[in-house]
PDB file of C-alpha atoms in Angstrom:
ATOM      1  CA  ASN A1111      18.148   0.912 -15.847  1.00 41.00           C
ATOM      2  CA  SER A1112      20.073   3.615 -13.705  1.00 42.00           C
ATOM      3  CA  ASP A1113      16.849   5.670 -13.210  1.00 44.00           C
ATOM      4  CA  CYS A1114      16.251   4.501  -9.729  1.00 47.00           C
ATOM      5  CA  LEU A1115      14.493   7.646  -8.652  1.00 48.00           C
ATOM      6  CA  SER A1116      11.612   6.933 -11.014  1.00 47.00           C
ATOM      7  CA  ASN A1117       8.888   4.297 -10.630  1.00 49.00           C
ATOM      8  CA  SER A1118      10.203   2.673 -13.818  1.00 47.00           C
ATOM      9  CA  CYS A1119      13.487   1.433 -12.161  1.00 50.00           C
ATOM     10  CA  SER A1120      14.091  -2.169 -13.021  1.00 44.00           C
ATOM     11  CA  THR A1121      15.556  -4.836 -10.955  1.00 42.00           C
ATOM     12  CA  THR A1122      18.876  -4.322 -12.855  1.00 38.00           C
ATOM     13  CA  CYS A1123      19.641  -1.343 -10.505  1.00 42.00           C
ATOM     14  CA  GLN A1124      22.682  -2.320  -8.379  1.00 43.00           C
ATOM     15  CA  PRO A1125      24.287  -0.628  -5.438  1.00 44.00           C
ATOM     16  CA  ALA A1126      27.219   1.575  -6.459  1.00 47.00           C
ATOM     17  CA  MET A1127      30.681  -0.063  -6.196  1.00 45.00           C
ATOM     18  CA  GLY A1128      32.436   0.991  -3.065  1.00 60.00           C
ATOM     19  CA  ASN A1129      29.358   2.181  -1.337  1.00 84.00           C
ATOM     20  CA  THR A1130      29.721   2.557   2.466  1.00 93.00           C
ATOM     21  CA  LEU A1131      26.254   3.575   3.345  1.00 98.00           C
ATOM     22  CA  LYS A1132      23.424   1.295   4.703  1.00 98.00           C
ATOM     23  CA  ILE A1133      19.908   1.525   6.214  1.00 98.00           C
ATOM     24  CA  GLN A1134      19.013   0.170   9.606  1.00 98.00           C
ATOM     25  CA  ALA A1135      15.388   0.230  10.882  1.00 98.00           C
ATOM     26  CA  ARG A1136      13.169  -0.816  13.721  1.00 98.00           C
ATOM     27  CA  GLN A1137       9.541  -0.367  14.772  1.00 96.00           C
ATOM     28  CA  GLY A1138       8.580   2.779  16.585  1.00 96.00           C
ATOM     29  CA  ASP A1139       5.525   1.197  18.092  1.00 93.00           C
ATOM     30  CA  THR A1140       4.295  -2.442  18.790  1.00 91.00           C
ATOM     31  CA  ASN A1141       0.755  -2.226  17.192  1.00 94.00           C
ATOM     32  CA  TYR A1142       1.038  -3.315  13.523  1.00 93.00           C
ATOM     33  CA  THR A1143      -2.651  -3.296  12.803  1.00 93.00           C
ATOM     34  CA  ASP A1144      -3.648   0.212  13.984  1.00 95.00           C
ATOM     35  CA  ASN A1145      -4.061   3.361  12.002  1.00 96.00           C
ATOM     36  CA  GLN A1146      -0.473   4.508  11.456  1.00 97.00           C
ATOM     37  CA  ILE A1147       3.037   3.328  10.431  1.00 97.00           C
ATOM     38  CA  VAL A1148       5.846   4.330  12.661  1.00 98.00           C
ATOM     39  CA  PRO A1149       9.222   3.376  11.157  1.00 98.00           C
ATOM     40  CA  TRP A1150      12.489   4.523  12.755  1.00 98.00           C
ATOM     41  CA  ILE A1151      15.397   4.727  10.397  1.00 98.00           C
ATOM     42  CA  LYS A1152      19.203   5.144  10.516  1.00 98.00           C
ATOM     43  CA  ILE A1153      21.619   6.009   7.702  1.00 98.00           C
ATOM     44  CA  VAL A1154      24.941   4.377   8.637  1.00 98.00           C
ATOM     45  CA  ASN A1155      28.232   5.306   7.209  1.00 98.00           C
ATOM     46  CA  THR A1156      30.828   2.459   7.389  1.00 96.00           C
ATOM     47  CA  GLY A1157      33.375   4.399   5.336  1.00 95.00           C
ATOM     48  CA  GLY A1158      36.213   6.717   5.839  1.00 94.00           C
ATOM     49  CA  SER A1159      34.638   9.966   4.363  1.00 95.00           C
ATOM     50  CA  PRO A1160      31.551  11.928   5.630  1.00 96.00           C
ATOM     51  CA  VAL A1161      28.492  11.806   3.235  1.00 97.00           C
ATOM     52  CA  ALA A1162      26.387  14.948   2.739  1.00 97.00           C
ATOM     53  CA  LEU A1163      22.815  14.267   3.558  1.00 98.00           C
ATOM     54  CA  SER A1164      21.736  16.668   0.931  1.00 98.00           C
ATOM     55  CA  ASN A1165      22.858  14.094  -1.725  1.00 97.00           C
ATOM     56  CA  LEU A1166      20.716  11.347  -0.146  1.00 98.00           C
ATOM     57  CA  LYS A1167      17.139  10.079  -0.486  1.00 98.00           C
ATOM     58  CA  VAL A1168      15.514   7.412   1.524  1.00 98.00           C
ATOM     59  CA  ARG A1169      12.301   5.539   0.444  1.00 98.00           C
ATOM     60  CA  TYR A1170      10.063   3.435   2.839  1.00 98.00           C
ATOM     61  CA  TRP A1171       7.691   1.459   0.588  1.00 98.00           C
ATOM     62  CA  TYR A1172       4.125   0.478   1.889  1.00 97.00           C
ATOM     63  CA  THR A1173       0.502  -0.166   0.987  1.00 94.00           C
ATOM     64  CA  ALA A1174      -1.900   2.670   1.743  1.00 93.00           C
ATOM     65  CA  ASP A1175      -4.870   0.184   2.109  1.00 88.00           C
ATOM     66  CA  HIS A1176      -7.477   2.945   1.620  1.00 88.00           C
ATOM     67  CA  SER A1177      -8.047   5.557  -1.130  1.00 87.00           C
ATOM     68  CA  VAL A1178      -7.361   8.648   1.076  1.00 94.00           C
ATOM     69  CA  ALA A1179      -4.674  11.267   1.052  1.00 96.00           C
ATOM     70  CA  GLN A1180      -1.433  10.331   2.987  1.00 97.00           C
ATOM     71  CA  GLU A1181      -0.022  12.343   5.859  1.00 98.00           C
ATOM     72  CA  THR A1182       3.601  12.284   6.947  1.00 98.00           C
ATOM     73  CA  PHE A1183       5.323  13.431  10.129  1.00 98.00           C
ATOM     74  CA  CYS A1184       8.771  13.653  11.570  1.00 98.00           C
ATOM     75  CA  ASP A1185       8.681  12.968  15.382  1.00 98.00           C
ATOM     76  CA  TRP A1186      12.345  13.365  15.803  1.00 98.00           C
ATOM     77  CA  ALA A1187      15.517  13.496  13.924  1.00 98.00           C
ATOM     78  CA  SER A1188      19.131  13.678  15.153  1.00 98.00           C
ATOM     79  CA  PHE A1189      19.886  16.542  12.716  1.00 98.00           C
ATOM     80  CA  GLY A1190      16.552  18.319  13.329  1.00 98.00           C
ATOM     81  CA  CYS A1191      13.092  17.701  11.551  1.00 98.00           C
ATOM     82  CA  GLY A1192      13.288  21.197   9.932  1.00 98.00           C
ATOM     83  CA  ASN A1193      16.144  19.999   7.769  1.00 98.00           C
ATOM     84  CA  MET A1194      14.230  17.135   6.247  1.00 98.00           C
ATOM     85  CA  THR A1195      11.299  17.043   3.683  1.00 98.00           C
ATOM     86  CA  ARG A1196       8.853  14.188   3.574  1.00 98.00           C
ATOM     87  CA  ALA A1197       6.570  13.144   0.661  1.00 98.00           C
ATOM     88  CA  ALA A1198       4.136  10.303   0.278  1.00 98.00           C
ATOM     89  CA  VAL A1199       4.398   9.454  -3.309  1.00 98.00           C
ATOM     90  CA  PRO A1200       1.999   7.097  -5.154  1.00 96.00           C
ATOM     91  CA  VAL A1201       3.581   4.265  -7.153  1.00 94.00           C
ATOM     92  CA  SER A1202       2.269   3.735 -10.574  1.00 89.00           C
ATOM     93  CA  PRO A1203       2.153   1.069 -11.603  1.00 87.00           C
ATOM     94  CA  VAL A1204       1.926  -0.453  -8.177  1.00 88.00           C
ATOM     95  CA  LYS A1205       4.634  -2.760  -7.119  1.00 92.00           C
ATOM     96  CA  ASP A1206       4.441  -5.854  -4.837  1.00 90.00           C
ATOM     97  CA  LYS A1207       3.263  -4.783  -1.326  1.00 92.00           C
ATOM     98  CA  ALA A1208       3.625  -1.122  -2.303  1.00 94.00           C
ATOM     99  CA  ASP A1209       1.389   1.452  -3.849  1.00 93.00           C
ATOM    100  CA  TYR A1210       3.050   4.311  -1.939  1.00 97.00           C
ATOM    101  CA  TYR A1211       6.452   5.236  -0.783  1.00 98.00           C
ATOM    102  CA  VAL A1212       7.565   7.878   1.808  1.00 98.00           C
ATOM    103  CA  GLU A1213      10.556   9.717   0.446  1.00 98.00           C
ATOM    104  CA  LEU A1214      12.799  11.520   2.768  1.00 98.00           C
ATOM    105  CA  THR A1215      15.102  14.214   1.450  1.00 98.00           C
ATOM    106  CA  PHE A1216      17.519  16.466   3.274  1.00 98.00           C
ATOM    107  CA  ALA A1217      18.530  20.139   3.288  1.00 98.00           C
ATOM    108  CA  ALA A1218      22.145  21.238   3.437  1.00 98.00           C
ATOM    109  CA  GLY A1219      21.558  22.224   7.094  1.00 98.00           C
ATOM    110  CA  ALA A1220      21.088  18.476   7.921  1.00 98.00           C
ATOM    111  CA  GLY A1221      24.945  18.220   7.553  1.00 98.00           C
ATOM    112  CA  SER A1222      26.556  14.870   6.904  1.00 98.00           C
ATOM    113  CA  VAL A1223      26.565  11.233   7.922  1.00 98.00           C
ATOM    114  CA  PRO A1224      29.758  11.256   9.867  1.00 97.00           C
ATOM    115  CA  VAL A1225      32.764   8.821   9.389  1.00 97.00           C
ATOM    116  CA  GLY A1226      31.923   5.498  11.116  1.00 96.00           C
ATOM    117  CA  GLY A1227      28.678   7.185  12.375  1.00 97.00           C
ATOM    118  CA  GLU A1228      24.955   7.536  11.743  1.00 98.00           C
ATOM    119  CA  VAL A1229      21.973   9.738  11.722  1.00 98.00           C
ATOM    120  CA  GLU A1230      18.512   8.762  13.049  1.00 98.00           C
ATOM    121  CA  ILE A1231      15.062   9.587  11.944  1.00 98.00           C
ATOM    122  CA  GLN A1232      11.790   8.799  13.559  1.00 98.00           C
ATOM    123  CA  THR A1233       8.809   9.210  11.220  1.00 98.00           C
ATOM    124  CA  ARG A1234       5.076   8.493  11.177  1.00 98.00           C
ATOM    125  CA  VAL A1235       2.526   7.965   8.409  1.00 98.00           C
ATOM    126  CA  ASN A1236      -1.223   7.796   8.455  1.00 97.00           C
ATOM    127  CA  GLY A1237      -4.153   8.213   6.015  1.00 96.00           C
ATOM    128  CA  THR A1238      -6.373  11.234   6.279  1.00 97.00           C
ATOM    129  CA  GLY A1239      -9.072  10.422   8.851  1.00 97.00           C
ATOM    130  CA  TYR A1240      -6.885   7.780  10.401  1.00 96.00           C
ATOM    131  CA  PRO A1241      -8.279   4.619   8.662  1.00 95.00           C
ATOM    132  CA  SER A1242      -6.744   1.270   9.549  1.00 94.00           C
ATOM    133  CA  MET A1243      -3.343   0.597   8.122  1.00 94.00           C
ATOM    134  CA  PRO A1244      -2.200  -3.032   8.816  1.00 93.00           C
ATOM    135  CA  GLU A1245       1.518  -3.343   8.112  1.00 95.00           C
ATOM    136  CA  ALA A1246       1.896  -7.003   7.226  1.00 92.00           C
ATOM    137  CA  ASN A1247       1.341  -6.128   3.554  1.00 91.00           C
ATOM    138  CA  ASP A1248       3.903  -3.278   3.493  1.00 96.00           C
ATOM    139  CA  TYR A1249       7.030  -4.098   1.552  1.00 97.00           C
ATOM    140  CA  SER A1250       9.350  -2.142   4.002  1.00 98.00           C
ATOM    141  CA  PHE A1251       7.797  -3.327   7.231  1.00 97.00           C
ATOM    142  CA  THR A1252       9.860  -4.838   9.895  1.00 97.00           C
ATOM    143  CA  ASN A1253       8.629  -5.911  13.349  1.00 95.00           C
ATOM    144  CA  ALA A1254      12.142  -5.663  14.929  1.00 96.00           C
ATOM    145  CA  ASN A1255      12.226  -3.590  18.173  1.00 96.00           C
ATOM    146  CA  VAL A1256      15.994  -3.056  17.920  1.00 97.00           C
ATOM    147  CA  TYR A1257      17.890  -1.553  14.904  1.00 98.00           C
ATOM    148  CA  ALA A1258      18.950  -3.994  12.299  1.00 98.00           C
ATOM    149  CA  ASP A1259      20.101  -3.766   8.579  1.00 98.00           C
ATOM    150  CA  ARG A1260      16.938  -3.382   6.449  1.00 98.00           C
ATOM    151  CA  THR A1261      17.361  -3.898   2.576  1.00 98.00           C
ATOM    152  CA  LYS A1262      13.723  -3.263   1.845  1.00 98.00           C
ATOM    153  CA  ILE A1263      14.111   0.352   2.635  1.00 98.00           C
ATOM    154  CA  THR A1264      16.008   1.892  -0.195  1.00 98.00           C
ATOM    155  CA  LEU A1265      18.742   4.488  -0.098  1.00 98.00           C
ATOM    156  CA  TYR A1266      19.985   6.752  -3.079  1.00 98.00           C
ATOM    157  CA  ASN A1267      23.041   8.819  -3.373  1.00 97.00           C
ATOM    158  CA  ALA A1268      23.221  11.396  -6.238  1.00 96.00           C
ATOM    159  CA  GLY A1269      20.256   9.648  -7.883  1.00 94.00           C
ATOM    160  CA  ALA A1270      21.771   6.170  -7.813  1.00 96.00           C
ATOM    161  CA  LEU A1271      20.542   3.148  -5.682  1.00 97.00           C
ATOM    162  CA  VAL A1272      23.244   2.421  -3.146  1.00 97.00           C
ATOM    163  CA  TRP A1273      21.456   0.396  -0.648  1.00 98.00           C
ATOM    164  CA  GLY A1274      18.539  -2.052  -0.689  1.00 98.00           C
ATOM    165  CA  THR A1275      16.267  -3.659  -3.275  1.00 98.00           C
ATOM    166  CA  GLU A1276      13.110  -1.856  -4.702  1.00 98.00           C
ATOM    167  CA  PRO A1277       9.882  -4.037  -4.551  1.00 97.00           C
ATOM    168  CA  PRO A1278       9.339  -6.145  -7.658  1.00 95.00           C
ATOM    169  CA  ALA A1279       6.564  -5.566 -10.161  1.00 90.00           C
ATOM    170  CA  TYR A1280       3.161  -6.678  -8.931  1.00 84.00           C
ATOM    171  CA  THR A1281       1.011  -9.124 -10.978  1.00 77.00           C
ATOM    172  CA  ASN A1282      -2.791  -8.409 -10.415  1.00 72.00           C
ATOM    173  CA  GLN A1283      -4.734 -11.570  -9.274  1.00 73.00           C
ATOM    174  CA  GLY A1284      -8.059  -9.977 -10.119  1.00 74.00           C
ATOM    175  CA  LEU A1285     -11.430 -10.055  -8.346  1.00 79.00           C
ATOM    176  CA  TYR A1286     -13.286 -13.220  -7.422  1.00 79.00           C
ATOM    177  CA  LEU A1287     -17.112 -13.173  -7.491  1.00 81.00           C
ATOM    178  CA  GLN A1288     -18.510 -15.766  -5.167  1.00 79.00           C
ATOM    179  CA  TYR A1289     -22.145 -16.844  -5.746  1.00 76.00           C
ATOM    180  CA  TRP A1290     -24.773 -18.631  -3.684  1.00 74.00           C
ATOM    181  CA  ALA A1291     -28.326 -19.559  -4.894  1.00 71.00           C
ATOM    182  CA  THR A1292     -30.640 -19.180  -1.959  1.00 70.00           C
ATOM    183  CA  THR A1293     -33.511 -20.507  -3.858  1.00 69.00           C
ATOM    184  CA  ASN A1294     -33.215 -24.179  -4.840  1.00 68.00           C
ATOM    185  CA  SER A1295     -36.356 -24.609  -6.822  1.00 70.00           C
ATOM    186  CA  ALA A1296     -36.050 -24.710 -10.614  1.00 67.00           C
ATOM    187  CA  THR A1297     -39.567 -23.316 -10.970  1.00 71.00           C
ATOM    188  CA  THR A1298     -39.619 -20.551  -8.609  1.00 71.00           C
ATOM    189  CA  THR A1299     -41.275 -17.222  -9.476  1.00 69.00           C
ATOM    190  CA  ASP A1300     -38.935 -15.463  -7.087  1.00 70.00           C
ATOM    191  CA  PRO A1301     -35.235 -16.475  -7.957  1.00 70.00           C
ATOM    192  CA  ARG A1302     -32.713 -15.193  -5.332  1.00 72.00           C
ATOM    193  CA  SER A1303     -29.075 -15.199  -5.120  1.00 72.00           C
ATOM    194  CA  GLN A1304     -26.177 -13.852  -2.957  1.00 77.00           C
ATOM    195  CA  TRP A1305     -22.978 -12.497  -4.366  1.00 76.00           C
ATOM    196  CA  ARG A1306     -19.653 -11.703  -2.672  1.00 81.00           C
ATOM    197  CA  LEU A1307     -16.746  -9.972  -4.128  1.00 81.00           C
ATOM    198  CA  TYR A1308     -13.349 -10.940  -2.922  1.00 80.00           C
ATOM    199  CA  ASN A1309     -10.184  -8.939  -3.671  1.00 81.00           C
ATOM    200  CA  PRO A1310      -6.966 -10.919  -2.943  1.00 75.00           C
ATOM    201  CA  ASP A1311      -4.757  -8.080  -4.065  1.00 72.00           C
ATOM    202  CA  PRO A1312      -3.188  -5.502  -1.679  1.00 62.00           C
ATOM    203  CA  ILE A1313      -4.724  -2.565  -3.647  1.00 66.00           C
ATOM    204  CA  ALA A1314      -8.235  -1.444  -3.107  1.00 68.00           C
ATOM    205  CA  ILE A1315     -10.552  -1.204  -5.987  1.00 72.00           C
ATOM    206  CA  PRO A1316     -13.292   1.413  -5.926  1.00 71.00           C
ATOM    207  CA  LEU A1317     -16.816  -0.226  -6.247  1.00 77.00           C
ATOM    208  CA  SER A1318     -17.779   2.621  -8.404  1.00 76.00           C
ATOM    209  CA  GLU A1319     -15.692   0.971 -11.039  1.00 75.00           C
ATOM    210  CA  ILE A1320     -17.356  -2.433 -10.887  1.00 81.00           C
ATOM    211  CA  THR A1321     -20.488  -3.788 -12.580  1.00 82.00           C
ATOM    212  CA  ILE A1322     -22.086  -7.263 -11.861  1.00 80.00           C
ATOM    213  CA  ARG A1323     -24.330  -8.874 -14.429  1.00 80.00           C
ATOM    214  CA  TYR A1324     -26.681 -11.758 -13.559  1.00 77.00           C
ATOM    215  CA  TRP A1325     -27.805 -13.439 -16.786  1.00 78.00           C
ATOM    216  CA  PHE A1326     -31.186 -15.108 -17.064  1.00 74.00           C
ATOM    217  CA  THR A1327     -34.121 -16.031 -19.341  1.00 73.00           C
ATOM    218  CA  TYR A1328     -37.301 -14.093 -18.991  1.00 71.00           C
ATOM    219  CA  ASP A1329     -40.047 -16.580 -19.338  1.00 71.00           C
ATOM    220  CA  GLY A1330     -43.210 -14.553 -18.524  1.00 67.00           C
ATOM    221  CA  ALA A1331     -45.165 -11.657 -19.872  1.00 58.00           C
ATOM    222  CA  ALA A1332     -45.567  -9.683 -16.641  1.00 66.00           C
ATOM    223  CA  GLY A1333     -43.203  -6.868 -15.716  1.00 67.00           C
ATOM    224  CA  LEU A1334     -39.871  -7.674 -13.904  1.00 68.00           C
ATOM    225  CA  GLN A1335     -39.097  -6.392 -10.421  1.00 66.00           C
ATOM    226  CA  ASP A1336     -35.775  -6.410  -8.532  1.00 68.00           C
ATOM    227  CA  ASP A1337     -34.689  -5.876  -5.005  1.00 62.00           C
ATOM    228  CA  THR A1338     -31.779  -5.750  -2.755  1.00 61.00           C
ATOM    229  CA  GLY A1339     -32.483  -7.634   0.472  1.00 57.00           C
ATOM    230  CA  TYR A1340     -29.085  -6.974   2.178  1.00 54.00           C
ATOM    231  CA  THR A1341     -25.789  -5.406   1.467  1.00 58.00           C
ATOM    232  CA  ASP A1342     -22.807  -4.588   3.644  1.00 59.00           C
ATOM    233  CA  LEU A1343     -21.891  -1.556   1.686  1.00 54.00           C
ATOM    234  CA  VAL A1344     -21.532   1.639   3.388  1.00 52.00           C
ATOM    235  CA  GLY A1345     -24.730   3.599   2.784  1.00 49.00           C
ATOM    236  CA  GLY A1346     -27.105   0.616   2.776  1.00 50.00           C
ATOM    237  CA  TYR A1347     -29.095  -0.644  -0.082  1.00 47.00           C
ATOM    238  CA  SER A1348     -27.770  -0.245  -3.661  1.00 51.00           C
ATOM    239  CA  ALA A1349     -29.848   2.013  -5.835  1.00 49.00           C
ATOM    240  CA  ASP A1350     -28.186   0.818  -9.011  1.00 51.00           C
ATOM    241  CA  ARG A1351     -30.341  -2.221  -9.802  1.00 49.00           C
ATOM    242  CA  VAL A1352     -31.242  -2.143 -13.516  1.00 51.00           C
ATOM    243  CA  ILE A1353     -33.035  -4.856 -15.528  1.00 45.00           C
ATOM    244  CA  THR A1354     -32.041  -4.715 -19.153  1.00 51.00           C
ATOM    245  CA  SER A1355     -33.553  -6.856 -21.941  1.00 48.00           C
ATOM    246  CA  TYR A1356     -31.407  -8.198 -24.730  1.00 45.00           C
ATOM    247  CA  VAL A1357     -34.145  -9.917 -26.561  1.00 41.00           C
TER     248      VAL A1357
END
């Protein structure tokens, strides 16, 4: 599949023969668990001809960690930030360690990657409101503090993948519901339980999409009552406690 600029690109995409471009990257900060991503990127030309930046696209793949809008910044570029466009693009379906990528594209005014030379870009990404963005689950993440080749940041020339490997498809592991019966008596009039949802996936799942059912036998004639003693949900107690009879 040669459509490497879409989210449907398969792993059969290969770098073009004779490609002389590559990506190098390093970290722009040393805090990998704060509220921003700061990748510094170089496009390096090892060939004998200049390559127009306007033909190129760069993608940095990452996990947003929160369901908020993404904000991107150019802190510095060797050809001028005004000659570059940034876009945080959702990946659907999500890929392994990536539900977003930052795509960098370039205007004609950016010029070219010179023969045997390079251009440098210092970018920054955060979620609206600056929620935490731990980087260990980001596909393109590197903790290098000096520039080195980075094949998990992808580069495209005239629509074709010429450097790097896109993240593979992601297989969802699903949610785990953990249960603890806090009342041990088999004859209690006040059965109690604690539940905990665990999400091993790198993609957040809105709680508004989740329903939990506790199935039991109603043995008495009196009315039923339910209560939430504790929850760590933002906003406190859940108001959505419904007892439904299926008898």
